[in-house]
Coordinates of C-alpha atoms and ligand atoms in Angstrom, one line a residue:
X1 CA 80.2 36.5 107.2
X2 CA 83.3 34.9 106.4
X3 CA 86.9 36.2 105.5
X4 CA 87.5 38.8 102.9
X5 CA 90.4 38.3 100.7
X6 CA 93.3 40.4 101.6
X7 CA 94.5 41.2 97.9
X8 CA 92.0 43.7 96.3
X9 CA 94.5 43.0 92.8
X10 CA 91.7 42.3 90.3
X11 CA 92.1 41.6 86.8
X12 CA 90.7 44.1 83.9
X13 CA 88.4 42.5 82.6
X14 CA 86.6 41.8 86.0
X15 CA 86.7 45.8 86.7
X16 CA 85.4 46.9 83.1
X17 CA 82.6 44.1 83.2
X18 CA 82.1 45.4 87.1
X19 CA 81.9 49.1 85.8
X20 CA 80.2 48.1 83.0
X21 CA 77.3 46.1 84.8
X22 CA 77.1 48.8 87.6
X23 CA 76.8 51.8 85.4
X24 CA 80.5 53.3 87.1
X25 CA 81.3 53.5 82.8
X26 CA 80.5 52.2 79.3
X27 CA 82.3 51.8 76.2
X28 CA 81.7 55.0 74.0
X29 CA 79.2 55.3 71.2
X30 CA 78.5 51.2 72.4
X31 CA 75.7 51.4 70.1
X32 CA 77.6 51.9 67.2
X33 CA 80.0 49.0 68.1
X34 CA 82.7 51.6 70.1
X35 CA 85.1 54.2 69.2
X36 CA 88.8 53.7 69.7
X37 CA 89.6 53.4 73.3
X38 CA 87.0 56.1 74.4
X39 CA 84.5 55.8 77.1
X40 CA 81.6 57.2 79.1
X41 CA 81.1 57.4 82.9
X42 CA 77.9 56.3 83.2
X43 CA 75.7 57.4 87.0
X44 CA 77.6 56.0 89.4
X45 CA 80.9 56.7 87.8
X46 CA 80.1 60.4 86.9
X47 CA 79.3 60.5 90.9
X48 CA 82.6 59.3 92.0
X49 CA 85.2 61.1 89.4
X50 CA 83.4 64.4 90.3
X51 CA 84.3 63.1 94.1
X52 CA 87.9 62.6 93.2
X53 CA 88.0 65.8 91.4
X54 CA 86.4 67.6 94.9
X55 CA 89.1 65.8 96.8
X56 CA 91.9 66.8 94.6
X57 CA 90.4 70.2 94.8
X58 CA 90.1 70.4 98.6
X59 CA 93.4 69.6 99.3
X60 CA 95.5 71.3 96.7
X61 CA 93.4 74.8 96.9
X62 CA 90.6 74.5 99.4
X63 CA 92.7 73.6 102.5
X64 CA 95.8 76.1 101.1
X65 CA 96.9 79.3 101.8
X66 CA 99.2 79.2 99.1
X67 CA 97.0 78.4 96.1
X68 CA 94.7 80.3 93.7
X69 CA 92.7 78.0 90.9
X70 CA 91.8 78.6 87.4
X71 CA 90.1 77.4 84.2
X72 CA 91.7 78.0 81.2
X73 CA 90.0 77.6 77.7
X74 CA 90.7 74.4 75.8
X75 CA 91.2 76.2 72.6
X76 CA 94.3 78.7 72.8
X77 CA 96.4 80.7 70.4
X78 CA 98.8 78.2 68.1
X79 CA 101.6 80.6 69.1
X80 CA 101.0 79.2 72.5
X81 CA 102.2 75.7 71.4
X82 CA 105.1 77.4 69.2
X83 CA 106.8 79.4 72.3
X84 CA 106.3 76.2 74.7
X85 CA 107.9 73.8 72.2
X86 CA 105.0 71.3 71.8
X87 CA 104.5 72.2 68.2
X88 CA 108.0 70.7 67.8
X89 CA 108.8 68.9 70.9
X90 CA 105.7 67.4 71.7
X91 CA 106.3 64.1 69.5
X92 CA 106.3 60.1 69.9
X93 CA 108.6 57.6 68.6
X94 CA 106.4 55.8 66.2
X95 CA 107.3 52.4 65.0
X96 CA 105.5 50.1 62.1
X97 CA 105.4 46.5 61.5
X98 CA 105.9 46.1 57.8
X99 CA 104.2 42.5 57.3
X100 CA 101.0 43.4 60.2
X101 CA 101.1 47.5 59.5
X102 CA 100.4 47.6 63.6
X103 CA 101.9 50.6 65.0
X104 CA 103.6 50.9 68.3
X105 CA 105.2 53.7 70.4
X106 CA 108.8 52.6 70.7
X107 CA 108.6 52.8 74.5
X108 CA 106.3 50.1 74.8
X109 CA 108.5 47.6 73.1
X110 CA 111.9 48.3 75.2
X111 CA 112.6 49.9 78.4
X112 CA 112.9 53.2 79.4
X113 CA 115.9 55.0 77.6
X114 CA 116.3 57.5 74.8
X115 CA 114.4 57.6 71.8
X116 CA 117.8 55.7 69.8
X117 CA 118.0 53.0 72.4
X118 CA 114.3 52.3 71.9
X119 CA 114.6 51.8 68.1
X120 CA 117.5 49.4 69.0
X121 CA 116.0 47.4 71.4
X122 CA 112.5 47.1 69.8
X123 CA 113.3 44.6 67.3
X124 CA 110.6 42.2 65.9
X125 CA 106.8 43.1 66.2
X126 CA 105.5 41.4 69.1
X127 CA 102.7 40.2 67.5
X128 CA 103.4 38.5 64.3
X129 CA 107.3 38.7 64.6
X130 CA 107.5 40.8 61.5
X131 CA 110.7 43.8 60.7
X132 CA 109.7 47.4 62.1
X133 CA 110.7 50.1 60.4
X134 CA 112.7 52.4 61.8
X135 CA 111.4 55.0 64.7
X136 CA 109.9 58.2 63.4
X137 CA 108.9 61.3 65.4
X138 CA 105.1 61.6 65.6
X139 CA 103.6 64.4 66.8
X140 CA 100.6 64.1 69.4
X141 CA 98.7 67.4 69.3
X142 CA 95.0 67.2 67.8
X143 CA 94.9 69.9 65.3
X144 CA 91.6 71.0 64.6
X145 CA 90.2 74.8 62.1
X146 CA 89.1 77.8 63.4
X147 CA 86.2 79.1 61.9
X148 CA 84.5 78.3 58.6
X149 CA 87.6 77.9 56.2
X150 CA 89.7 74.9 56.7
X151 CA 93.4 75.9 55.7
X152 CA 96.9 76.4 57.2
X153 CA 96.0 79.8 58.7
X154 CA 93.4 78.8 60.6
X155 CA 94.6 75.8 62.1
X156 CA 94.3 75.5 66.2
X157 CA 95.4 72.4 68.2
X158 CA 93.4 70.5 71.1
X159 CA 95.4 71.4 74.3
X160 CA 97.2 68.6 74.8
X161 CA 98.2 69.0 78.5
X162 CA 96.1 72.3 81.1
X163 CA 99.4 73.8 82.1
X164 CA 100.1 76.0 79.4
X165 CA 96.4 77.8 80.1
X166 CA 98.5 78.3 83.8
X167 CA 101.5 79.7 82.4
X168 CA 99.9 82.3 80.0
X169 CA 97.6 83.4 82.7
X170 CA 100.3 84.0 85.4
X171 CA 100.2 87.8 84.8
X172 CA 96.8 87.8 85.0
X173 CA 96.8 86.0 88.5
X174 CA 98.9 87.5 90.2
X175 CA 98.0 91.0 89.2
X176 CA 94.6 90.1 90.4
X177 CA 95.5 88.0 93.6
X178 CA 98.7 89.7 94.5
X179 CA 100.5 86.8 95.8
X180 CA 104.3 86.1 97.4
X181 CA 106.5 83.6 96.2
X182 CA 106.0 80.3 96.6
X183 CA 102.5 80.3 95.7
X184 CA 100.5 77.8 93.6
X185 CA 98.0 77.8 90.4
X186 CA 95.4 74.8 90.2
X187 CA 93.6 73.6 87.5
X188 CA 91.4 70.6 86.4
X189 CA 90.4 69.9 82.4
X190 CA 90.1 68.2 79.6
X191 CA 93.4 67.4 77.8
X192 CA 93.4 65.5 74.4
X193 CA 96.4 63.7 72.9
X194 CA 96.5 61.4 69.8
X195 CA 98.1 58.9 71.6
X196 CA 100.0 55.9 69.0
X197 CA 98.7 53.1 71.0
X198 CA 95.5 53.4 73.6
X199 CA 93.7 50.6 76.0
X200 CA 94.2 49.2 79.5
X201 CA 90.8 50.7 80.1
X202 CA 91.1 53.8 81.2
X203 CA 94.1 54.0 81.8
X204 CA 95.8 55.7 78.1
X205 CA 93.0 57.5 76.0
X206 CA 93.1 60.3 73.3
X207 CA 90.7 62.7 75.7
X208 CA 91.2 62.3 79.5
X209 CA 91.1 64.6 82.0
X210 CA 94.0 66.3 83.9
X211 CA 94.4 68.1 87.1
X212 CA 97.8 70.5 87.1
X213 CA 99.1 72.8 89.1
X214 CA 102.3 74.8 88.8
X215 CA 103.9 75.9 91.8
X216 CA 105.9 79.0 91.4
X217 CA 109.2 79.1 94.0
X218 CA 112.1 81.4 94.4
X219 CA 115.3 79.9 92.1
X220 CA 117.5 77.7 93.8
X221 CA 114.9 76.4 96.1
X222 CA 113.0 74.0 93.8
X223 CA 114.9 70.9 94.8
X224 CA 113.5 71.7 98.0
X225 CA 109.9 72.0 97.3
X226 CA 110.4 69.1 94.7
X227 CA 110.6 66.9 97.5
X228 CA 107.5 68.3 99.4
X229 CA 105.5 67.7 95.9
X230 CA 106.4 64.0 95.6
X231 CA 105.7 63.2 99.1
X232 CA 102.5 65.4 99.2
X233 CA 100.9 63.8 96.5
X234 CA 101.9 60.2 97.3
X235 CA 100.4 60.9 100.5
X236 CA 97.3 61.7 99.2
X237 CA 96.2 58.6 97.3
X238 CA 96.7 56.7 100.1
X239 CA 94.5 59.3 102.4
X240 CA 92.1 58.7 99.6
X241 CA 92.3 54.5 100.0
X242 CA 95.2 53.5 97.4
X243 CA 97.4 50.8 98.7
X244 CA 100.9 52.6 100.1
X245 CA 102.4 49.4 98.7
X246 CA 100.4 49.4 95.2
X247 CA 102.5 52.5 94.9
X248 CA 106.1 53.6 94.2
X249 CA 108.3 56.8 93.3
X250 CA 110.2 56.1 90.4
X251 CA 112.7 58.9 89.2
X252 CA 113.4 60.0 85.1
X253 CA 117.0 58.7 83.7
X254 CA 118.0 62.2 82.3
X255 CA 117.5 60.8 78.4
X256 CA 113.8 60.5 79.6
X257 CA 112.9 63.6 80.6
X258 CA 110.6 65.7 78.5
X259 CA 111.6 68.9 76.5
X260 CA 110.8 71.3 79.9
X261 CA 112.3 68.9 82.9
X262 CA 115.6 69.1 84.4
X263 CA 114.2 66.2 86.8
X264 CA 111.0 63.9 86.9
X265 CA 109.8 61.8 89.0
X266 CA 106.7 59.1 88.3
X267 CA 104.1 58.1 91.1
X268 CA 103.8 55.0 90.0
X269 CA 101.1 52.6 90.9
X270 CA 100.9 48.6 90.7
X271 CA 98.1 48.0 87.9
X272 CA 96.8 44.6 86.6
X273 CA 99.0 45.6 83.5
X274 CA 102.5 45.9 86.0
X275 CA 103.9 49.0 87.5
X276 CA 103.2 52.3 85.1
X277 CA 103.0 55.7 85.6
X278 CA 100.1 57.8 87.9
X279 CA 101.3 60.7 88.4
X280 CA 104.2 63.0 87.6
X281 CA 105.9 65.3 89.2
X282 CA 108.3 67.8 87.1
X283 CA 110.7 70.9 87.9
X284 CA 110.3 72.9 85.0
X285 CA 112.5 75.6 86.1
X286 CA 112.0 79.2 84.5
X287 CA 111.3 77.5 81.3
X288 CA 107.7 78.1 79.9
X289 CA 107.6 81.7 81.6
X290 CA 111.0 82.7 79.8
X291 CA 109.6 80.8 76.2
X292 CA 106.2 82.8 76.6
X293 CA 108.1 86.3 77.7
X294 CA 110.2 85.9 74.9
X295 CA 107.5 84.9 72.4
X296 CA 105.2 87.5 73.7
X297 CA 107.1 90.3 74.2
X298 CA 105.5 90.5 78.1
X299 CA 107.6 90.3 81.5
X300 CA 106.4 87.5 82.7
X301 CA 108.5 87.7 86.0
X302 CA 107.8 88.4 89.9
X303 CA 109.2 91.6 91.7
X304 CA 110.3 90.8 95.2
X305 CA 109.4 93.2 97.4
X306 CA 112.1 92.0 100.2
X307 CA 115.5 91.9 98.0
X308 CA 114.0 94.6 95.6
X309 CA 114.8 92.2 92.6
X310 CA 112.6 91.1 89.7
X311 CA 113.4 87.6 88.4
X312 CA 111.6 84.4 86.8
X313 CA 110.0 81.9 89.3
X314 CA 111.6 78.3 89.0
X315 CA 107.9 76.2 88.7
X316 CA 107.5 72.4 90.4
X317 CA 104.7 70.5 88.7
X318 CA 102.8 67.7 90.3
X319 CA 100.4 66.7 87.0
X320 CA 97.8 63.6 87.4
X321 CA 95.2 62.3 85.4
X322 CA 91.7 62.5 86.6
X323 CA 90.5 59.0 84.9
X324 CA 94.2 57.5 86.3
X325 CA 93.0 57.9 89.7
X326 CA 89.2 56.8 89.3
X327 CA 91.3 53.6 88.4
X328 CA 93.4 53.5 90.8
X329 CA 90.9 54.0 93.9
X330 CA 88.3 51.6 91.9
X331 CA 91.2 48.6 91.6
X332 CA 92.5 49.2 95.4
X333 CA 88.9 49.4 96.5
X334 CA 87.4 45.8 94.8
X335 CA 86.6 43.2 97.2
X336 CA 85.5 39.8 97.1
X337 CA 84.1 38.0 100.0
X338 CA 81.8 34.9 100.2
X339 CA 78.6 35.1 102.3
X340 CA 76.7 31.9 103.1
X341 CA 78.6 29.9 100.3
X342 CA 78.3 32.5 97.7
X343 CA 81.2 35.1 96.1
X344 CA 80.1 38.6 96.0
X345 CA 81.8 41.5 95.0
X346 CA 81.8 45.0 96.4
X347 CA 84.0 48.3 96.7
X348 CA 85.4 49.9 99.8
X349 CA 85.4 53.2 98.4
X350 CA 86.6 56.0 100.8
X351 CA 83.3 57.7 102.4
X352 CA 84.3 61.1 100.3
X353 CA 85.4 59.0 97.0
X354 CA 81.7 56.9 97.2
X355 CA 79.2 57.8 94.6
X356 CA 76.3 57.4 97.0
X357 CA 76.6 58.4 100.8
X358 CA 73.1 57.6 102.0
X359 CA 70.6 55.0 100.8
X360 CA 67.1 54.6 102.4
X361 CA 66.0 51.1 102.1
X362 CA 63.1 50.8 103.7
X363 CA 61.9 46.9 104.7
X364 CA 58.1 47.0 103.8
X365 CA 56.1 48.9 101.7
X366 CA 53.2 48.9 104.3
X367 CA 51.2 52.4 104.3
X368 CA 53.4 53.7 107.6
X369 CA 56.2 52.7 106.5
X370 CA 56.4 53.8 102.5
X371 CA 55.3 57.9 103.4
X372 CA 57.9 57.9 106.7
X373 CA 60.9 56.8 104.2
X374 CA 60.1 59.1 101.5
X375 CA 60.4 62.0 104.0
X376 CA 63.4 60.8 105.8
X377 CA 64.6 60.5 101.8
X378 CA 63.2 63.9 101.1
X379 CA 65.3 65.3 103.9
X380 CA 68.3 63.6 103.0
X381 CA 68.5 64.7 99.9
X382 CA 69.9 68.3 99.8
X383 CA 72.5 67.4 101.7
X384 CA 73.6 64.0 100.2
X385 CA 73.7 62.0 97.3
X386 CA 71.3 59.6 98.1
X387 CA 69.9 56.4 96.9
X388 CA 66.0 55.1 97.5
X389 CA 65.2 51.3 97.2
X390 CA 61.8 50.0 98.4
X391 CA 61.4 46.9 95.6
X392 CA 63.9 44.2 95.8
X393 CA 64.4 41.7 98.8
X394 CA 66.7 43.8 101.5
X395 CA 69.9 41.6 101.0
X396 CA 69.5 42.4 96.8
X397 CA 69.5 45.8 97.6
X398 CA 73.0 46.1 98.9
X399 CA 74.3 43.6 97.0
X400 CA 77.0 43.8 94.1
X401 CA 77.4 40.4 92.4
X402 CA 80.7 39.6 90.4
Ligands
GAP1 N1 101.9 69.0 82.2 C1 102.7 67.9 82.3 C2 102.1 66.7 81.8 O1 101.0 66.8 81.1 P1 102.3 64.1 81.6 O2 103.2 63.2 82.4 O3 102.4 64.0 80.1 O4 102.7 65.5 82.1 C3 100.4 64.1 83.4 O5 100.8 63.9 82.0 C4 99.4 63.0 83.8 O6 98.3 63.0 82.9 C5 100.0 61.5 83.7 O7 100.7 61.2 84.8 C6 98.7 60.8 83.6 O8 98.1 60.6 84.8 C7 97.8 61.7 82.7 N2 97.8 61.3 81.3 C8 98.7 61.6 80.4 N3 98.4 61.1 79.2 C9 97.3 60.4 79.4 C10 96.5 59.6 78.5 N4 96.7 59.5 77.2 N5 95.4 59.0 79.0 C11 95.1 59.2 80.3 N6 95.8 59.9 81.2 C12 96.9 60.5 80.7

């Protein structure tokens, strides 16, 4: 063997042929040429997002004291997206090119800054150099009917982030699990956003997948547990095999943060694309409990025992997308080494990340050999996921060509 390269930096193209080749995941609805920046993890893939769902899982309610989890319905009452603001909060800054009709999301053309700075500073389309109009709020929600007639009253929207599910549940959960302050509610889901602009892969897409969890803390001690969050969760990709320096903490200019923050701050991870956002971590202070109380008519607050006091939890929110991170750990775990004059590829995938942990490869098919490794297989089985191989040559068999 000789030496492996030390940079796992790959380009995009080599991972989506890589994923595409390996069955990790496929373009959606291929057959009919694709659809819009959506795609399908294929066998491999399916394998190693439900891993980094399980690790996710483990360490943010498994291996807690201080966490309950929950799975809230993708479909919710409209008023739900009224009280929290996303009905008119939730919007983009939506910018055209009048000669090419391309549209971009005002952010991507300038820096980070408020929405007036980014109309300013996107001048010229970038790709045929024609005038943009001028920025125009767009909002991001799906909105989908309700039942058989299609018309105003029935209209429902396409949760476009899980957290709200949390938030309107909090009575129910902590009625039901009787918990103290600070305490923690987990969930993992499908979120959906009609995003302006899509692509890098995986990276931005219209459906994707989001694991939330809102931690609910006595006011005044946020800041505190704000910094436990950031440093938690960056910990955790690199437990999990990201590159400590692939990633960074960047924190929100107040003109950035969103409609519920009074401070933000990204995980943000090196991509082929440059540095961009992973994760994000949020204080949302008492906001979406008071919105929901108000809206609702309920008191949505906690009653502590010790003071005698009832008030409104202050929430921290670390917030990451599940197909974010199955990029992440597949870019930090690619690998190219050459062996006997030829490249190869391969992925050092953490051992709980890797879609297969066993693979029984026997070296003949003679007639002791062939029933003695479909028993040791057999017996493997329940407990792992496993891979049998008795055709190719041994050295095809755990190979994985560029
Ligand atoms: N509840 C807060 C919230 O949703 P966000 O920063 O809008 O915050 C959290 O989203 C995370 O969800 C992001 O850091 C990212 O990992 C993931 N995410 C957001 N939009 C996405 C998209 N269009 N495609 C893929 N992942 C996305």
């Amino acid at each position: 063997m000789s030496e492996t390269t030390p940079e796992s930096t790959v380009e995009m193209e080599t991972l989506v042929s890589l994923c595409k080749r390996r069955g990790f995941i496929f373009p959606s609805s291929e057959i009919y040429g694709g659809f819009e920046s959506t795609w399908d993890y294929g066998p491999l893939g399916t394998e190693l997002k439900q891993n980094v769902k399980r690790a996710w899982w483990k360490a943010m309610v498994q291996e807690r004291d201080d966490m309950v989890g929950l799975d809230s319905s993708i479909l919710m009452s409209p008023r739900v997206w009224e009280a929290s603001g996303h009905t008119s909060h939730f919007t983009d800054a939506l910018v055209e090119c009048q000669n090419c009709k391309r549209r971009f999301r005002a952010e991507e053309l300038s820096d980070h800054g408020s929405d007036e700075e980014q109309q300013s500073a996107a001048g010229a389309c970038p790709d045929c150099g024609g005038r943009l109009t001028e920025a125009r709020q767009f909002n991001t929600m799906f909105k989908t009917f309700v039942g058989a007639v299609e018309e105003e009253a029935s209209i429902a929207y396409l949760r476009p982030e899980t957290a709200q599910g949390i938030f309107v549940n909090f009575e129910n959960v902590l009625t039901t699990t009787r918990r103290k302050l600070p305490f923690g509610i987990a969930q993992q889901g499908k979120s959906f956003r009609n995003e302006i602009t899509t692509g890098n892969f995986i990276f931005r897409t219209r459906e994707f997948e989001q694991m939330e969890m809102e931690y609910f803390v006595k006011p005044g001690t946020d800041d505190e547990w704000y910094d436990y969050w950031r440093q938690e969760r960056l910990n955790w990709f690199v437990r999990f095999g990201a590159r400590r320096e692939h990633l960074r903490l960047r924190e929100y200019a107040p003109e950035e943060l969103a409609h519920y923050s009074v401070g933000t701050t990204d995980i943000e991870f090196l991509f082929p694309m440059g540095w961009d956002e992973l994760e994000g971590i949020a204080k949302r202070t008492d906001y979406d409990l008071k919105r929901h109380a108000e809206a609702s008519g309920r008191r949505l607050d906690f009653f502590d025992e010790e003071s005698g006091e009832h008030f409104v939890p202050y929430v921290v929110e670390p917030a990451v997308g599940v197909d974010r991170c199955v990029l992440v750990f597949l870019l930090d775990a690619y690998h190219e080494e050459e062996v006997r004059g030829e490249r190869r590829a391969f992925l050092r995938l953490h051992p709980a990340l890797a879609p297969i942990k066993v693979a029984v490869l026997p070296l003949s098919r003679n007639e002791k050999l062939a029933p003695t490794s479909r028993q040791v297989w057999d017996l493997l089985r329940p407990h792992f996921m496993t891979q049998f191989d008795d055709a190719q040559s041994i050295g095809r068999r755990y190979d994985l060509r560029p």
